[in-house]
Amino acid sequence: MRAVLQRVSRAEVRAGGQILGKIGGGFVVLLGVAQGDTEADAARLADKTLGIRVFADSAGKMNCALATVGGELLVVSQFTLLADTDSGRRPSFTRAAAPDEARHLYEHFLSLVRKDNLKVETGEFGATMEVELVNDGPVTIILDSRAS
């Protein structure tokens, strides 16, 4: 699994002109599920997402995790994170999991991050969406469940 975390001061996701999810400060999580990913991959990324310390402490240092600062999550499925761009100009998405498998692991990830009683908003799995955000910092972190 891959996740792109963007620390934001606010964000929202829309589909068909309707707002599906909206948060204040926290993370936008763009989440891609690869073939062969498991619930353990989802757990690893959920733990990293909730525990990564990139929010400012009282001294202005990136030393706090999401819950410490009362942050929120906006999680959006994004299979294009698994794009293979090694050859040609048109990306291949064959590394991405099949939709049913991806939906299961996306929903499992959501169930794990919701256990911390944070505000968690989402897009609509598989839909064409518009994500609007204000990147705070900017801070953008890439997580991969298969990286050591």
PDB file of C-alpha atoms in Angstrom:
ATOM      1  CA  MET A   1       0.000   0.000   0.000  1.00  0.00           C
ATOM      2  CA  ARG A   2       1.076   3.520  -0.622  1.00  0.00           C
ATOM      3  CA  ALA A   3      -0.089   6.672   1.046  1.00  0.00           C
ATOM      4  CA  VAL A   4       0.698  10.275   0.379  1.00  0.00           C
ATOM      5  CA  LEU A   5       0.129  12.363   3.507  1.00  0.00           C
ATOM      6  CA  GLN A   6      -0.306  16.075   3.057  1.00  0.00           C
ATOM      7  CA  ARG A   7      -0.435  18.173   6.191  1.00  0.00           C
ATOM      8  CA  VAL A   8      -3.245  20.639   5.610  1.00  0.00           C
ATOM      9  CA  SER A   9      -4.897  23.585   7.269  1.00  0.00           C
ATOM     10  CA  ARG A  10      -8.158  22.615   5.512  1.00  0.00           C
ATOM     11  CA  ALA A  11      -9.361  20.276   2.773  1.00  0.00           C
ATOM     12  CA  GLU A  12     -12.438  18.885   1.107  1.00  0.00           C
ATOM     13  CA  VAL A  13     -13.336  16.288  -1.491  1.00  0.00           C
ATOM     14  CA  ARG A  14     -16.239  16.546  -3.934  1.00  0.00           C
ATOM     15  CA  ALA A  15     -17.908  14.264  -6.451  1.00  0.00           C
ATOM     16  CA  GLY A  16     -20.697  15.323  -8.778  1.00  0.00           C
ATOM     17  CA  GLY A  17     -20.623  18.806  -7.284  1.00  0.00           C
ATOM     18  CA  GLN A  18     -21.406  17.498  -3.782  1.00  0.00           C
ATOM     19  CA  ILE A  19     -19.023  17.767  -0.834  1.00  0.00           C
ATOM     20  CA  LEU A  20     -18.318  14.236   0.407  1.00  0.00           C
ATOM     21  CA  GLY A  21     -15.808  15.066   3.120  1.00  0.00           C
ATOM     22  CA  LYS A  22     -14.367  18.183   4.696  1.00  0.00           C
ATOM     23  CA  ILE A  23     -11.749  18.723   7.407  1.00  0.00           C
ATOM     24  CA  GLY A  24      -9.876  21.481   9.168  1.00  0.00           C
ATOM     25  CA  GLY A  25      -6.241  20.947  10.147  1.00  0.00           C
ATOM     26  CA  GLY A  26      -4.756  17.492   9.798  1.00  0.00           C
ATOM     27  CA  PHE A  27      -3.854  15.143   6.952  1.00  0.00           C
ATOM     28  CA  VAL A  28      -5.218  14.460   3.533  1.00  0.00           C
ATOM     29  CA  VAL A  29      -4.349  10.813   2.933  1.00  0.00           C
ATOM     30  CA  LEU A  30      -4.255   9.671  -0.676  1.00  0.00           C
ATOM     31  CA  LEU A  31      -4.330   5.879  -0.407  1.00  0.00           C
ATOM     32  CA  GLY A  32      -3.419   3.357  -3.091  1.00  0.00           C
ATOM     33  CA  VAL A  33      -3.720  -0.404  -2.735  1.00  0.00           C
ATOM     34  CA  ALA A  34      -1.335  -2.686  -4.646  1.00  0.00           C
ATOM     35  CA  GLN A  35      -1.787  -6.269  -5.751  1.00  0.00           C
ATOM     36  CA  GLY A  36      -0.761  -8.563  -2.931  1.00  0.00           C
ATOM     37  CA  ASP A  37      -1.397  -6.043  -0.152  1.00  0.00           C
ATOM     38  CA  THR A  38      -2.893  -7.421   3.044  1.00  0.00           C
ATOM     39  CA  GLU A  39      -4.601  -6.204   6.186  1.00  0.00           C
ATOM     40  CA  ALA A  40      -1.114  -6.114   7.759  1.00  0.00           C
ATOM     41  CA  ASP A  41      -0.114  -3.510   5.142  1.00  0.00           C
ATOM     42  CA  ALA A  42      -3.177  -1.457   6.017  1.00  0.00           C
ATOM     43  CA  ALA A  43      -2.325  -1.721   9.721  1.00  0.00           C
ATOM     44  CA  ARG A  44       1.273  -0.634   9.108  1.00  0.00           C
ATOM     45  CA  LEU A  45       0.156   2.454   7.168  1.00  0.00           C
ATOM     46  CA  ALA A  46      -2.590   3.312   9.648  1.00  0.00           C
ATOM     47  CA  ASP A  47      -0.102   3.137  12.512  1.00  0.00           C
ATOM     48  CA  LYS A  48       2.422   5.309  10.647  1.00  0.00           C
ATOM     49  CA  THR A  49      -0.258   7.815   9.644  1.00  0.00           C
ATOM     50  CA  LEU A  50      -1.494   8.221  13.197  1.00  0.00           C
ATOM     51  CA  GLY A  51       1.963   8.231  14.753  1.00  0.00           C
ATOM     52  CA  ILE A  52       4.092  10.294  12.410  1.00  0.00           C
ATOM     53  CA  ARG A  53       5.239  13.457  14.156  1.00  0.00           C
ATOM     54  CA  VAL A  54       5.092  16.330  11.682  1.00  0.00           C
ATOM     55  CA  PHE A  55       2.916  18.800  13.582  1.00  0.00           C
ATOM     56  CA  ALA A  56       4.458  21.680  15.509  1.00  0.00           C
ATOM     57  CA  ASP A  57       4.971  21.534  19.244  1.00  0.00           C
ATOM     58  CA  SER A  58       4.993  24.644  21.462  1.00  0.00           C
ATOM     59  CA  ALA A  59       8.544  25.430  20.281  1.00  0.00           C
ATOM     60  CA  GLY A  60       7.534  25.233  16.619  1.00  0.00           C
ATOM     61  CA  LYS A  61       9.384  21.945  16.013  1.00  0.00           C
ATOM     62  CA  MET A  62       7.770  19.097  14.060  1.00  0.00           C
ATOM     63  CA  ASN A  63       7.373  16.882  17.098  1.00  0.00           C
ATOM     64  CA  CYS A  64       3.654  16.101  17.481  1.00  0.00           C
ATOM     65  CA  ALA A  65       1.391  13.421  16.059  1.00  0.00           C
ATOM     66  CA  LEU A  66      -2.100  13.977  14.674  1.00  0.00           C
ATOM     67  CA  ALA A  67      -4.024  13.200  17.880  1.00  0.00           C
ATOM     68  CA  THR A  68      -1.750  15.439  19.957  1.00  0.00           C
ATOM     69  CA  VAL A  69      -2.821  18.480  17.945  1.00  0.00           C
ATOM     70  CA  GLY A  70      -6.476  17.446  17.568  1.00  0.00           C
ATOM     71  CA  GLY A  71      -5.990  16.857  13.841  1.00  0.00           C
ATOM     72  CA  GLU A  72      -8.447  15.365  11.392  1.00  0.00           C
ATOM     73  CA  LEU A  73      -8.142  12.978   8.440  1.00  0.00           C
ATOM     74  CA  LEU A  74      -9.533  13.131   4.929  1.00  0.00           C
ATOM     75  CA  VAL A  75      -8.865   9.766   3.269  1.00  0.00           C
ATOM     76  CA  VAL A  76      -9.239   9.462  -0.503  1.00  0.00           C
ATOM     77  CA  SER A  77      -8.697   6.278  -2.519  1.00  0.00           C
ATOM     78  CA  GLN A  78      -6.232   6.778  -5.372  1.00  0.00           C
ATOM     79  CA  PHE A  79      -5.154   3.807  -7.464  1.00  0.00           C
ATOM     80  CA  THR A  80      -2.943   6.064  -9.592  1.00  0.00           C
ATOM     81  CA  LEU A  81      -0.348   6.008  -6.786  1.00  0.00           C
ATOM     82  CA  LEU A  82       0.560   2.569  -8.155  1.00  0.00           C
ATOM     83  CA  ALA A  83       1.313   3.881 -11.648  1.00  0.00           C
ATOM     84  CA  ASP A  84       4.196   2.268 -13.509  1.00  0.00           C
ATOM     85  CA  THR A  85       5.896   4.962 -15.572  1.00  0.00           C
ATOM     86  CA  ASP A  86       9.086   3.040 -16.410  1.00  0.00           C
ATOM     87  CA  SER A  87       8.406   2.784 -20.135  1.00  0.00           C
ATOM     88  CA  GLY A  88       6.508   4.902 -22.597  1.00  0.00           C
ATOM     89  CA  ARG A  89       4.450   7.968 -21.837  1.00  0.00           C
ATOM     90  CA  ARG A  90       1.208   6.325 -20.801  1.00  0.00           C
ATOM     91  CA  PRO A  91       1.277   4.948 -17.241  1.00  0.00           C
ATOM     92  CA  SER A  92       0.281   1.372 -16.554  1.00  0.00           C
ATOM     93  CA  PHE A  93      -1.842   0.622 -13.515  1.00  0.00           C
ATOM     94  CA  THR A  94      -1.400  -3.152 -13.453  1.00  0.00           C
ATOM     95  CA  ARG A  95       0.284  -2.922 -10.019  1.00  0.00           C
ATOM     96  CA  ALA A  96      -2.958  -1.659  -8.494  1.00  0.00           C
ATOM     97  CA  ALA A  97      -5.206  -4.164  -6.742  1.00  0.00           C
ATOM     98  CA  ALA A  98      -8.498  -5.232  -8.262  1.00  0.00           C
ATOM     99  CA  PRO A  99     -11.369  -2.975  -7.165  1.00  0.00           C
ATOM    100  CA  ASP A 100     -12.993  -5.459  -4.730  1.00  0.00           C
ATOM    101  CA  GLU A 101      -9.675  -6.213  -3.014  1.00  0.00           C
ATOM    102  CA  ALA A 102      -8.729  -2.534  -2.939  1.00  0.00           C
ATOM    103  CA  ARG A 103     -12.104  -1.509  -1.480  1.00  0.00           C
ATOM    104  CA  HIS A 104     -11.758  -4.086   1.302  1.00  0.00           C
ATOM    105  CA  LEU A 105      -8.290  -2.845   2.299  1.00  0.00           C
ATOM    106  CA  TYR A 106      -9.300   0.820   1.959  1.00  0.00           C
ATOM    107  CA  GLU A 107     -12.236   0.187   4.314  1.00  0.00           C
ATOM    108  CA  HIS A 108      -9.983  -1.782   6.672  1.00  0.00           C
ATOM    109  CA  PHE A 109      -7.559   1.169   6.787  1.00  0.00           C
ATOM    110  CA  LEU A 110     -10.510   3.448   7.610  1.00  0.00           C
ATOM    111  CA  SER A 111     -11.664   1.164  10.423  1.00  0.00           C
ATOM    112  CA  LEU A 112      -8.167   1.271  11.935  1.00  0.00           C
ATOM    113  CA  VAL A 113      -7.724   5.051  11.852  1.00  0.00           C
ATOM    114  CA  ARG A 114     -11.229   5.552  13.241  1.00  0.00           C
ATOM    115  CA  LYS A 115     -10.317   3.605  16.394  1.00  0.00           C
ATOM    116  CA  ASP A 116      -8.490   6.678  17.743  1.00  0.00           C
ATOM    117  CA  ASN A 117     -11.747   8.699  17.805  1.00  0.00           C
ATOM    118  CA  LEU A 118     -10.404  11.252  15.341  1.00  0.00           C
ATOM    119  CA  LYS A 119     -12.632  12.979  12.845  1.00  0.00           C
ATOM    120  CA  VAL A 120     -12.207  10.906   9.678  1.00  0.00           C
ATOM    121  CA  GLU A 121     -13.859  11.990   6.444  1.00  0.00           C
ATOM    122  CA  THR A 122     -13.654  10.195   3.088  1.00  0.00           C
ATOM    123  CA  GLY A 123     -14.242  10.470  -0.580  1.00  0.00           C
ATOM    124  CA  GLU A 124     -16.215   7.876  -2.528  1.00  0.00           C
ATOM    125  CA  PHE A 125     -14.254   4.771  -3.447  1.00  0.00           C
ATOM    126  CA  GLY A 126     -13.861   4.473  -7.219  1.00  0.00           C
ATOM    127  CA  ALA A 127     -15.516   7.793  -8.010  1.00  0.00           C
ATOM    128  CA  THR A 128     -14.074  10.642 -10.025  1.00  0.00           C
ATOM    129  CA  MET A 129     -13.418  13.265  -7.380  1.00  0.00           C
ATOM    130  CA  GLU A 130     -12.026  16.737  -6.878  1.00  0.00           C
ATOM    131  CA  VAL A 131      -9.749  17.221  -3.887  1.00  0.00           C
ATOM    132  CA  GLU A 132      -9.155  20.766  -2.720  1.00  0.00           C
ATOM    133  CA  LEU A 133      -6.604  21.405  -0.001  1.00  0.00           C
ATOM    134  CA  VAL A 134      -4.310  23.954   1.536  1.00  0.00           C
ATOM    135  CA  ASN A 135      -0.987  22.215   2.162  1.00  0.00           C
ATOM    136  CA  ASP A 136       0.426  23.474   5.453  1.00  0.00           C
ATOM    137  CA  GLY A 137       4.175  23.927   5.368  1.00  0.00           C
ATOM    138  CA  PRO A 138       4.155  22.524   2.754  1.00  0.00           C
ATOM    139  CA  VAL A 139       4.585  19.099   4.310  1.00  0.00           C
ATOM    140  CA  THR A 140       4.093  16.032   2.116  1.00  0.00           C
ATOM    141  CA  ILE A 141       5.189  12.549   3.214  1.00  0.00           C
ATOM    142  CA  ILE A 142       5.117   9.353   1.133  1.00  0.00           C
ATOM    143  CA  LEU A 143       4.557   6.075   2.985  1.00  0.00           C
ATOM    144  CA  ASP A 144       4.900   2.597   1.505  1.00  0.00           C
ATOM    145  CA  SER A 145       3.922  -0.450   3.539  1.00  0.00           C
ATOM    146  CA  ARG A 146       6.568  -2.532   1.772  1.00  0.00           C
ATOM    147  CA  ALA A 147       9.462  -0.170   2.505  1.00  0.00           C
ATOM    148  CA  SER A 148      11.703  -1.146   5.369  1.00  0.00           C
TER     149      SER A 148
END
